[in-house]
Tab-separated table of C-alpha atoms in Angstrom:
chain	number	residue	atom	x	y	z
A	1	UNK	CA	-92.543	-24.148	6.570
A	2	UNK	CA	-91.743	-26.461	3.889
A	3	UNK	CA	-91.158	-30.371	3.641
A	4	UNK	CA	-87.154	-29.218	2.953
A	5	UNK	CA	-87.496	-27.610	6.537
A	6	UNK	CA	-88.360	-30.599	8.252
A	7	UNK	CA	-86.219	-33.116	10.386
A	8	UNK	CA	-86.101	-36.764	9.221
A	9	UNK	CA	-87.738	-39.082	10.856
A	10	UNK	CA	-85.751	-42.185	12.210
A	11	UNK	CA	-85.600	-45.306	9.752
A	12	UNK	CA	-87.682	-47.278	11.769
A	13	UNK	CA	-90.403	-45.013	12.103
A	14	UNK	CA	-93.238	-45.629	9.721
A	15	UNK	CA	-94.410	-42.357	8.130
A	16	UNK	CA	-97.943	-43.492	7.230
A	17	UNK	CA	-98.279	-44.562	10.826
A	18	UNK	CA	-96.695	-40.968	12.008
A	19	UNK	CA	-99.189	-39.291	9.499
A	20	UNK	CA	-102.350	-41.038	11.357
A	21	UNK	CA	-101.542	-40.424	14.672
A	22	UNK	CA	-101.162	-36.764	13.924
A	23	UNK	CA	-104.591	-36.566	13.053
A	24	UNK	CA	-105.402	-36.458	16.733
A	25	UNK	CA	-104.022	-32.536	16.286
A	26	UNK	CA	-107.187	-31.446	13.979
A	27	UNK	CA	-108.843	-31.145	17.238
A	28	UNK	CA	-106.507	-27.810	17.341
A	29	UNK	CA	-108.510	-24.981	15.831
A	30	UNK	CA	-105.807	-23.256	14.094
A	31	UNK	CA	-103.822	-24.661	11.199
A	32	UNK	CA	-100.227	-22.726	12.242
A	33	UNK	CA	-100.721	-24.464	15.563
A	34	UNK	CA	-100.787	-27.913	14.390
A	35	UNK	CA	-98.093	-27.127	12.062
A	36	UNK	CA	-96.302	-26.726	15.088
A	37	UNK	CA	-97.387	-29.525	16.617
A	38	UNK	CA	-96.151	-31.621	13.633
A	39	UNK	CA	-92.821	-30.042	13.970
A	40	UNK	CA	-92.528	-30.903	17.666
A	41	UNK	CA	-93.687	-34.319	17.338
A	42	UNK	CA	-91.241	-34.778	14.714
A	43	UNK	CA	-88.556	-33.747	16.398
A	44	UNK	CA	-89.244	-35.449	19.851
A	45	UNK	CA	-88.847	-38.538	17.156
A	46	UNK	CA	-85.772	-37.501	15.420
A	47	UNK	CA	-83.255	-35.525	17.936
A	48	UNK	CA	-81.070	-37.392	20.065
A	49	UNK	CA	-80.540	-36.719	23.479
A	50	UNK	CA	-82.122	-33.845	25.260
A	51	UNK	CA	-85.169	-32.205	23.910
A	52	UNK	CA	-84.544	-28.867	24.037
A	53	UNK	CA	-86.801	-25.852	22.326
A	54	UNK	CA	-83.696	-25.134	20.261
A	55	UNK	CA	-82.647	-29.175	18.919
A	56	UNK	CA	-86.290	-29.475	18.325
A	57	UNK	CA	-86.289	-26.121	15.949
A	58	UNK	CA	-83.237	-27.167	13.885
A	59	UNK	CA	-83.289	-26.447	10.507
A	60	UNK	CA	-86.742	-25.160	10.878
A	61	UNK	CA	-85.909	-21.789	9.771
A	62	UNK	CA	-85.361	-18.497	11.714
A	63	UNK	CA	-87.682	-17.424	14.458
A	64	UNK	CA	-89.159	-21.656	15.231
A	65	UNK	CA	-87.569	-21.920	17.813
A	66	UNK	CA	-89.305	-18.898	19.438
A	67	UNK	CA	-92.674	-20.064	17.792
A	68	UNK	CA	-91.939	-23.435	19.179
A	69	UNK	CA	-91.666	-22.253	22.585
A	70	UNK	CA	-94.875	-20.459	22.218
A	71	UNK	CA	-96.881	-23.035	20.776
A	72	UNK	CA	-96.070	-25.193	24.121
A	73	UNK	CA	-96.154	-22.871	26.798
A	74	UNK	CA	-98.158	-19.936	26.092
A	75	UNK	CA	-100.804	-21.171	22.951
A	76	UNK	CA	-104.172	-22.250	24.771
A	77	UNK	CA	-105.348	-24.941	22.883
A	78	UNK	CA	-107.160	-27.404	25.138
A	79	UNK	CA	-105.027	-31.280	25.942
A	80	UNK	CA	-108.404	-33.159	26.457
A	81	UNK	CA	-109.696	-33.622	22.690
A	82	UNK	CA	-106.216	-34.729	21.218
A	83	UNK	CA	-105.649	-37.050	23.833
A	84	UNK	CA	-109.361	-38.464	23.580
A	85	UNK	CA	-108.825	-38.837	19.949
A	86	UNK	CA	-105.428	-40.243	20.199
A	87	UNK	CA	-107.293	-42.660	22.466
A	88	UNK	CA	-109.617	-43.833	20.046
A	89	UNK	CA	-106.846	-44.400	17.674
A	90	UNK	CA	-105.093	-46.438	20.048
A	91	UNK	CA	-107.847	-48.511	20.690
A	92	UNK	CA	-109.180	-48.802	16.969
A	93	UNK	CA	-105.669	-50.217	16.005
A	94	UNK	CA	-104.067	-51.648	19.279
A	95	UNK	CA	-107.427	-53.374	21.233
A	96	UNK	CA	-105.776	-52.561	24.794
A	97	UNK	CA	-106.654	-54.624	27.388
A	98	UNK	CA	-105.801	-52.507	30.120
A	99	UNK	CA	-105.687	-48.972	31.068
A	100	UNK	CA	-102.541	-48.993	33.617
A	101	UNK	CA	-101.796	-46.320	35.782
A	102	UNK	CA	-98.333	-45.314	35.962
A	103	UNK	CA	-96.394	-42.966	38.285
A	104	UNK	CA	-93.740	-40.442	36.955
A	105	UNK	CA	-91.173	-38.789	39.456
A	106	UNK	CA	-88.998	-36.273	37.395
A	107	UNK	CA	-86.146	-34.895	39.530
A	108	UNK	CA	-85.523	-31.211	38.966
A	109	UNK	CA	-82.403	-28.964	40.349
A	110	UNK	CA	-83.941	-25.684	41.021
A	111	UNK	CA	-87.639	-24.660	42.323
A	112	UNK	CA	-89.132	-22.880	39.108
A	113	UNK	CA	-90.762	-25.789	37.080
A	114	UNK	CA	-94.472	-26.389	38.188
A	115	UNK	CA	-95.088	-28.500	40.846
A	116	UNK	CA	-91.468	-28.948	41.874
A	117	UNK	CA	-90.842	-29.798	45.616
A	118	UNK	CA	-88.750	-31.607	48.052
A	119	UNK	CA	-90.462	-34.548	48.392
A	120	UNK	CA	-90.305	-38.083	49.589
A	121	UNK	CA	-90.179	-41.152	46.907
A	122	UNK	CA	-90.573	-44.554	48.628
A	123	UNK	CA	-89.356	-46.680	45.233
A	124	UNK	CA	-86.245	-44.210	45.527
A	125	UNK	CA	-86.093	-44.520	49.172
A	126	UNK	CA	-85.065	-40.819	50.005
A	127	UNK	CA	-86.167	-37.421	49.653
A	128	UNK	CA	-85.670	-35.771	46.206
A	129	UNK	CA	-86.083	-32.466	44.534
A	130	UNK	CA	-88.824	-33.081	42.055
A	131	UNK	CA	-92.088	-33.375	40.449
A	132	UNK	CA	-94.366	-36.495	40.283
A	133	UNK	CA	-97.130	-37.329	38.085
A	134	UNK	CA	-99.611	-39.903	37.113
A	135	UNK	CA	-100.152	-41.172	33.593
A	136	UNK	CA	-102.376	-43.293	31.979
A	137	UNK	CA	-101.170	-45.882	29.713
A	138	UNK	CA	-103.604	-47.828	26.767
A	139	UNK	CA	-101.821	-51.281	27.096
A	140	UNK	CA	-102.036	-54.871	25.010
A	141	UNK	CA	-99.605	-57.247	24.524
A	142	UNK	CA	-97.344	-55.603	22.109
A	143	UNK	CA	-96.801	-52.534	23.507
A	144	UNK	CA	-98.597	-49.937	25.411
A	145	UNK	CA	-99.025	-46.089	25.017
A	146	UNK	CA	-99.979	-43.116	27.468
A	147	UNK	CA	-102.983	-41.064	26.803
A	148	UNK	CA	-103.358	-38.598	29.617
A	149	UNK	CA	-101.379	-36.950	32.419
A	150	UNK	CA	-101.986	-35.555	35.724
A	151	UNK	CA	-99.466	-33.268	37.307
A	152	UNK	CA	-99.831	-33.943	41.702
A	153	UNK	CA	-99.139	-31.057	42.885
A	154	UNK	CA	-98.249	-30.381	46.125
A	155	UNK	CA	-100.394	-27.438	48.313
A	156	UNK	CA	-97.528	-24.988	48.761
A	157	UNK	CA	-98.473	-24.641	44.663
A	158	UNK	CA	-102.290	-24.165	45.113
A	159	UNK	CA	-102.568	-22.415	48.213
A	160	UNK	CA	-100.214	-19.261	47.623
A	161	UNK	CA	-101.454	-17.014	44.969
A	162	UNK	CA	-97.988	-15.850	43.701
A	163	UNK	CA	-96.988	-19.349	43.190
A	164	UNK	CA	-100.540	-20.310	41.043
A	165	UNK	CA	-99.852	-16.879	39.079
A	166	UNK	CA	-96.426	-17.890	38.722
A	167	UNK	CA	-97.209	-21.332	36.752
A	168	UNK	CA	-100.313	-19.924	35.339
A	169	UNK	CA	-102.173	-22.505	37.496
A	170	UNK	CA	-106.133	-22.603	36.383
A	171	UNK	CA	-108.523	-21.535	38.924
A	172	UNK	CA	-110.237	-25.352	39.094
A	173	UNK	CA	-107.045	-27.002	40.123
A	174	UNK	CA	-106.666	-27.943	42.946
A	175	UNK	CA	-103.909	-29.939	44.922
A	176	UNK	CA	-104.071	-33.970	44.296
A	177	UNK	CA	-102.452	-36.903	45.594
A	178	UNK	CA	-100.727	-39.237	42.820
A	179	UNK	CA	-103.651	-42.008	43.607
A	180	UNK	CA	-106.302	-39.740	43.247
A	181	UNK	CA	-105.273	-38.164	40.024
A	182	UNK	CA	-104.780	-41.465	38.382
A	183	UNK	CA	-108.826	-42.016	39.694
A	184	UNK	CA	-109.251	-38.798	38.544
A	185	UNK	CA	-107.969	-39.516	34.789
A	186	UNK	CA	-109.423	-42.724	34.301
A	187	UNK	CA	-112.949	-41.818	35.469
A	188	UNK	CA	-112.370	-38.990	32.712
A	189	UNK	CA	-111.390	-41.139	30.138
A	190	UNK	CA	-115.093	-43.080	30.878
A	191	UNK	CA	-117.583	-40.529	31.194
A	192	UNK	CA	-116.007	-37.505	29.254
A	193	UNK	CA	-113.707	-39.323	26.324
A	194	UNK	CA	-116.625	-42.054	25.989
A	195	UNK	CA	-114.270	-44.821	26.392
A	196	UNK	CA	-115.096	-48.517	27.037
A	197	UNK	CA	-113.741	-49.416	30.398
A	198	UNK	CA	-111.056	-51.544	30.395
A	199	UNK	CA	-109.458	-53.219	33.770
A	200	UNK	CA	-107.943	-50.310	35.983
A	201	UNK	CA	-104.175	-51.849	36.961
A	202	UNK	CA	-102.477	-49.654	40.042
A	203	UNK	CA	-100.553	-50.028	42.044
A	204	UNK	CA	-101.606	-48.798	45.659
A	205	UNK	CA	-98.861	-50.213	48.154
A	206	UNK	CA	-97.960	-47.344	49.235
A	207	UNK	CA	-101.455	-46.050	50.272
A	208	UNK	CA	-104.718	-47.497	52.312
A	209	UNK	CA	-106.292	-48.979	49.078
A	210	UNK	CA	-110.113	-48.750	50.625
A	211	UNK	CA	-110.938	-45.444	48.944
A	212	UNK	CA	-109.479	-45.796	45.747
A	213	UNK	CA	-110.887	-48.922	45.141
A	214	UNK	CA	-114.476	-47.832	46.627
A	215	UNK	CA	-114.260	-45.107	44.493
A	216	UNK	CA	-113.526	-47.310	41.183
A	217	UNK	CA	-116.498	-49.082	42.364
A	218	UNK	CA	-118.630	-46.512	42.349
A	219	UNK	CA	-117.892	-45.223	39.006
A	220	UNK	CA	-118.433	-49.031	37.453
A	221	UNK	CA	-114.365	-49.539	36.349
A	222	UNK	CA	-113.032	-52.889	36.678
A	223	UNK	CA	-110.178	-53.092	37.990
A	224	UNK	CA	-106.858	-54.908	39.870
A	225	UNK	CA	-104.885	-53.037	42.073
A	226	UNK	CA	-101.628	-54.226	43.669
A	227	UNK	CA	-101.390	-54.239	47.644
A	228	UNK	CA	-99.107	-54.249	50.768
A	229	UNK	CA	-101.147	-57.038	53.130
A	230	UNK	CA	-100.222	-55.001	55.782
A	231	UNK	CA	-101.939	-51.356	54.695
A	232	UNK	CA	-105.305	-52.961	54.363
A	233	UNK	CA	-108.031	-54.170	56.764
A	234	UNK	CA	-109.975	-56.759	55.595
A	235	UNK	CA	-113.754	-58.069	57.015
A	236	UNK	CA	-113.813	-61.612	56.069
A	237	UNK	CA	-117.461	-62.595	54.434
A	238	UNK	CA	-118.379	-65.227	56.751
A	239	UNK	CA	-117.766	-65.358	60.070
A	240	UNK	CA	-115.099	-63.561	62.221
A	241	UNK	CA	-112.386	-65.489	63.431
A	242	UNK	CA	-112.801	-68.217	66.967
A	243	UNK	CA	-111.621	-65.642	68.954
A	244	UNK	CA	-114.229	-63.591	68.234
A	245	UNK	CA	-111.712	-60.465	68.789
A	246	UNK	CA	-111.032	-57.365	66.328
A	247	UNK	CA	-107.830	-58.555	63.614
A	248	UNK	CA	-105.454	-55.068	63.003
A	249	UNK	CA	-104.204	-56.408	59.478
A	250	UNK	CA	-104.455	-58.549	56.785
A	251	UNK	CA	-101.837	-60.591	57.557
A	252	UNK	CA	-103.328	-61.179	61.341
A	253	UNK	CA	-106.642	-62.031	59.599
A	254	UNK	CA	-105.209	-64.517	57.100
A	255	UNK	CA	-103.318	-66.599	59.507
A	256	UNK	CA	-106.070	-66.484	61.941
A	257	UNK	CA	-108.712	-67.195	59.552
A	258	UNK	CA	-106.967	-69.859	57.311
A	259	UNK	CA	-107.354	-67.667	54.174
A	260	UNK	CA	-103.603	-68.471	53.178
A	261	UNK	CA	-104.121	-71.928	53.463
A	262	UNK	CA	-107.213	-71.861	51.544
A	263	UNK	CA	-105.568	-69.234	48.691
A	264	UNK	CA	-102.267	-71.749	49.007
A	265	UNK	CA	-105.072	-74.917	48.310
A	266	UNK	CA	-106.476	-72.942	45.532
A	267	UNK	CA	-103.202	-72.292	43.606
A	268	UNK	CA	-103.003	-72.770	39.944
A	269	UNK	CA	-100.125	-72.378	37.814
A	270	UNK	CA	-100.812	-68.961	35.760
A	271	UNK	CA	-98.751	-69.248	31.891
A	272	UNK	CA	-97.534	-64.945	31.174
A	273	UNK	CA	-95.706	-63.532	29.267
A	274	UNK	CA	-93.059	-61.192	30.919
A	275	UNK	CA	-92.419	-58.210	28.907
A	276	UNK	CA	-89.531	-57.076	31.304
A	277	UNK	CA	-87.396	-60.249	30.188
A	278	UNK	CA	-89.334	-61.616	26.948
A	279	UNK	CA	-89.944	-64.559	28.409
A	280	UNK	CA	-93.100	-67.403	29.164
A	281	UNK	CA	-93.400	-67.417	32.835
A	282	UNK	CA	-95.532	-69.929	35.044
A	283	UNK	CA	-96.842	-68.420	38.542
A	284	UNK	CA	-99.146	-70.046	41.118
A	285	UNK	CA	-101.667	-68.082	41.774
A	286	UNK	CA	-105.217	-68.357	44.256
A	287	UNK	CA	-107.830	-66.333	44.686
A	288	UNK	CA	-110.870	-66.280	47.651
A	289	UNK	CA	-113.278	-63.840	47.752
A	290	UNK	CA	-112.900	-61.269	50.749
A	291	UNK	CA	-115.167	-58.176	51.785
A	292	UNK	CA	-112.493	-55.485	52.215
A	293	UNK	CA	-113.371	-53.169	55.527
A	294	UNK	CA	-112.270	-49.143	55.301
A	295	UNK	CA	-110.227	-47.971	58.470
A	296	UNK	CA	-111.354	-44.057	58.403
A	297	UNK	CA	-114.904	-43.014	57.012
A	298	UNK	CA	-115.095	-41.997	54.015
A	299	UNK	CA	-118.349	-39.735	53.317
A	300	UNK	CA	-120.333	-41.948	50.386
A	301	UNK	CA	-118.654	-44.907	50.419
A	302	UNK	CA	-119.819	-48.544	51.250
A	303	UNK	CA	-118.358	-50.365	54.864
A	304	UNK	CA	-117.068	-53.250	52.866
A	305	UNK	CA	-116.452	-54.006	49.724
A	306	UNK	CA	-116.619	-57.561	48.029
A	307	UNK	CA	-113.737	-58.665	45.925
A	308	UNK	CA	-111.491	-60.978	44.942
A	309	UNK	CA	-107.689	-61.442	46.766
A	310	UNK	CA	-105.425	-62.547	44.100
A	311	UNK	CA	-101.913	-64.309	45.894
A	312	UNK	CA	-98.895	-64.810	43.261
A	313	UNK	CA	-95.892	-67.493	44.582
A	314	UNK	CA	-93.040	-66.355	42.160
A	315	UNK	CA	-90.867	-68.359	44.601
A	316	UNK	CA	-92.561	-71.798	44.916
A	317	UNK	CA	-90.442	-72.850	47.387
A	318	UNK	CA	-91.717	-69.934	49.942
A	319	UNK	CA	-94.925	-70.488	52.019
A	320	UNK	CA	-95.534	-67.031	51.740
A	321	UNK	CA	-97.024	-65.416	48.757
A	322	UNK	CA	-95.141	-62.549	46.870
A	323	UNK	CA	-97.462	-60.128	45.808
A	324	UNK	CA	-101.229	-59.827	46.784
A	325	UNK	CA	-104.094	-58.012	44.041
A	326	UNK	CA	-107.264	-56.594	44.947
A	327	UNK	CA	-110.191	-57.362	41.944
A	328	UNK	CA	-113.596	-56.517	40.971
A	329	UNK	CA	-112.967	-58.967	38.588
A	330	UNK	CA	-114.453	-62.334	38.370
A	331	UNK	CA	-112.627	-65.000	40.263
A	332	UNK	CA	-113.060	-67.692	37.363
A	333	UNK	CA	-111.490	-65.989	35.338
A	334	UNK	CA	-107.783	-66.072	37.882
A	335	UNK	CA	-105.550	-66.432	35.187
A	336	UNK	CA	-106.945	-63.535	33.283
A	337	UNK	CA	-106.731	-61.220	35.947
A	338	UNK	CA	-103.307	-61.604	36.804
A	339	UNK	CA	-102.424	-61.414	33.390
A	340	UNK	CA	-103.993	-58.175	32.835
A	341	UNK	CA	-101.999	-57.351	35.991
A	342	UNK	CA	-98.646	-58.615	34.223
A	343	UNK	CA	-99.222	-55.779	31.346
A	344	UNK	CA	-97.829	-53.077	34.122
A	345	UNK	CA	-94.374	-54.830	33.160
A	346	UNK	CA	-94.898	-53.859	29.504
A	347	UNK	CA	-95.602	-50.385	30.533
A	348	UNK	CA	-92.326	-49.948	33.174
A	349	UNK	CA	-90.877	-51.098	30.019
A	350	UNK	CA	-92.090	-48.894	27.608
A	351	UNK	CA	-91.547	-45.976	29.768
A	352	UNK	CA	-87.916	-46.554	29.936
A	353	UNK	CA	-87.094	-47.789	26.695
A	354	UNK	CA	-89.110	-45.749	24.793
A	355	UNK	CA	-90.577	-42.581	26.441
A	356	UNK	CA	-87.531	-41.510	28.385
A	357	UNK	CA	-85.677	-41.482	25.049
A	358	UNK	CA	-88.657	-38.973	23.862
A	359	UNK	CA	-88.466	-36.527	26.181
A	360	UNK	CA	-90.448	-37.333	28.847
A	361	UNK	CA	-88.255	-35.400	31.569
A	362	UNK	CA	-87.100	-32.759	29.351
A	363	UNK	CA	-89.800	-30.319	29.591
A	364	UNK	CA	-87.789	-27.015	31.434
A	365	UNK	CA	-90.915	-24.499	31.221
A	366	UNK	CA	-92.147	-23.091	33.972
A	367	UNK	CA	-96.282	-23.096	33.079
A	368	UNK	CA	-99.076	-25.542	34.071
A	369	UNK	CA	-99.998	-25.445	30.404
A	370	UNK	CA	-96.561	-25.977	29.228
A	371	UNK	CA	-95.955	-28.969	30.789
A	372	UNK	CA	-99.252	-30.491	29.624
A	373	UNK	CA	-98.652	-29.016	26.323
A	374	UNK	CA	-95.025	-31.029	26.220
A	375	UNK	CA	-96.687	-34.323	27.783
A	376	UNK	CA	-99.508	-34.362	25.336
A	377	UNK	CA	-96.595	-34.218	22.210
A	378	UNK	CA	-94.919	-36.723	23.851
A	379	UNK	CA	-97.864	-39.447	24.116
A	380	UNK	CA	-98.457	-38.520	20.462
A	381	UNK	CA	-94.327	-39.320	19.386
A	382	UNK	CA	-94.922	-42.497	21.787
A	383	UNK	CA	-97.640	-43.837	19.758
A	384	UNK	CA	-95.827	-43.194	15.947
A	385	UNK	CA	-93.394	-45.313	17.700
A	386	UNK	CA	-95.581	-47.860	19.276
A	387	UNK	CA	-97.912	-48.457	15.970
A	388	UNK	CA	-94.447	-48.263	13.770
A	389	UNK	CA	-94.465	-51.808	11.948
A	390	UNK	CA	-90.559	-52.177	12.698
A	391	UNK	CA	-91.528	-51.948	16.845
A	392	UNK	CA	-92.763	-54.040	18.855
A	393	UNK	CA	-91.941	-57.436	18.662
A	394	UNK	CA	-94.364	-60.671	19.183
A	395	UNK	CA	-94.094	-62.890	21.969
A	396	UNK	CA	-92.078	-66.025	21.204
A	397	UNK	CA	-95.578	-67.896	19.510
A	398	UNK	CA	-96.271	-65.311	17.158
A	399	UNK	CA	-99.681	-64.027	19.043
A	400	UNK	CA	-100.224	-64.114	22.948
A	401	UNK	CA	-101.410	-67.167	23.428
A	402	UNK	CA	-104.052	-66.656	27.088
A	403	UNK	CA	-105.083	-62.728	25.264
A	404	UNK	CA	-109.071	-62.806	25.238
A	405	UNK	CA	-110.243	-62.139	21.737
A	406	UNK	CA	-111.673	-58.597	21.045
A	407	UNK	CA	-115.006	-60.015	21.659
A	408	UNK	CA	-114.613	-61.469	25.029
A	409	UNK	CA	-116.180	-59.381	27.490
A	410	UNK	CA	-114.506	-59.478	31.083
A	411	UNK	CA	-117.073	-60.184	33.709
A	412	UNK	CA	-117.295	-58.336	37.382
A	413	UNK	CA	-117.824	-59.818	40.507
């Protein structure tokens, strides 16, 4: 395949940049397979519109689009080292300061593609034909990138043989919920990539937050996790409240205990900036330390757990706060926290402005390997276009101006 068979890549795409992120493919034994690669990659970057096997293959010559097709679905050349050494890239030349977890929901018409099911989505609000995932996304203040993917799939996939035979589902998988694959990943990406933990952002409002945060706990991963007050149970640290009777949320336990008066007293005005409108935002924001209780058992994990409850007033003229975080974090360090927490905006954003334009959705194979296959070429488009010079631009001062330096080590409770 020569140079002459190759697309172009877009103007603003830097091909030095381009030609060190697809590095991360020598991890593939076989030189015709990263060929490939480098053909697929340049084409999620250079086709407009849908990604299909034959746009991608365009002027590659007779018979790529076939060996396209094969290289993605059917070629078993193992995800984990080219996303581990995309990973290192990333943080060699980006310093993230967060490893944000980031749900996926791609609607599907028919019931062929892996992991496809008729499911309900609360941030849709209705049940939809689909898939969901969980990614993991390397993010700093200019930009962000995912690394590694985690299909959920649902148990009508894993516990009827013709349907694992079907996807080519590996024996070892199992059925997942979203939260616990993006657990799942991240613990990965610590003990088997050799990463440096970063802070852990989630967001767990739609799920009793207990065990995923015991479990982050447990593995040693700082972390901030957004909550719904009223899906958690929390055991104050001192004493229980006059009444001396049982509290059945968190928002029964903060009136009766005073802990929104005393996060309201501790309030101080947070400077981010918002990545959804390029802006410098102020938010008040107070923190107390509370000793989380779990509401079902949970074999190996503590009773309580101390952290930090982070309240944000985006509307200072309402009592009430607007979002709550759970941390592991230290509580001197507030306005750190929640802007670690902020960088989930610069990832929503990234996902839909540049991801969805790469592909993302577009994978229509059938196989379990296939759709990690296309996932894997799409993190590695994603971060040509996130390291691209011409991307990416600086917030309105010219560097962030609260970012710890590289050498500023973020402390746990």
């Amino acid at each position: 395949m020569s140079a002459q068979d190759q697309q172009a890549l877009p103007y603003d795409i830097s091909q030095n940049e381009f030609t060190e992120v697809l590095s991360a493919l020598h991890s593939i034994p076989r030189s015709d397979q990263r060929r490939w690669g480098e053909l697929y990659v340049r084409g999620l970057l250079a086709v407009r519109g849908k990604k299909t096997m034959r746009a991608l293959a365009n002027g590659a010559g007779s018979g790529a689009e076939q060996s396209l097709y094969q290289f993605i679905s059917k070629s078993p050349w193992e995800v984990d080292p080219v996303r581990g050494d995309l990973a290192r890239l990333l943080i060699e030349r980006a310093q993230p300061r967060a490893w944000v977890v980031q749900p996926l929901v791609i609607t599907k018409v028919g019931q062929h593609s892996v992991g496809v099911e008729r499911q309900w989505v609360s941030h849709i609000g209705r049940i939809v034909n689909c898939q969901q995932a969980m990614s993991v996304w390397l993010a700093w203040d200019q930009g962000s990138c995912p690394v590694d993917w985690q299909l959920a799939l649902p148990e009508c996939w894993t516990d009827q043989e013709d349907m694992r035979r079907r996807a080519s589902i590996p024996t070892h998988v199992g059925s997942c919920p979203p939260e616990q694959c993006g657990v799942d990943s991240v613990t990965k990406m610590a003990r088997e990539w050799g990463l440096r933990g970063r802070p852990v952002v989630m967001d767990l409002r739609e799920t009793a937050p207990h065990p995923v945060c015991a479990e982050l706990v447990a593995r040693q991963l700082p972390f901030v996790v957004r909550v719904d007050p009223s899906s958690i149970v929390p055991a104050p640290p001192g004493p229980m409240p006059a009444s001396g009777r049982p509290v059945d949320s968190a928002e029964e336990w903060v009136g009766s205990a005073g802990l929104l008066s005393v996060l309201h007293k501790q309030r101080m005005p947070v400077e981010w900036f918002d990545h959804a409108t390029e802006t410098m935002r102020a938010t008040s924001v107070g923190a107390a330390r509370v000793a989380l209780r779990k509401g079902s058992i949970v074999h190996g994990q503590p009773e309580r757990l101390e952290l930090v409850l982070l309240a944000a007033w985006a509307d200072p003229g309402r009592r009430s706060p607007s979002e709550f975080w759970l941390s592991n974090l230290a509580q001197s360090q507030l306005g750190t926290v929640y802007r670690t927490a902020m960088l989930s905006r610069r990832v929503e954003r990234d996902l839909a402005e540049v991801s969805d334009g790469l592909g993302i959705r577009d994978f229509e194979g059938r196989s379990y390997r296939g759709w990690h296959h296309h996932m894997t070429m799409v993190s590695l488009a994603h971060a040509v276009t996130a390291l691209s010079p011409s991307r990416a631009p600086l917030p309105p001062t010219g560097r962030f101006p609260f970012a710890p330096s590289r050498d500023t080590k973020v402390s746990a409770v």
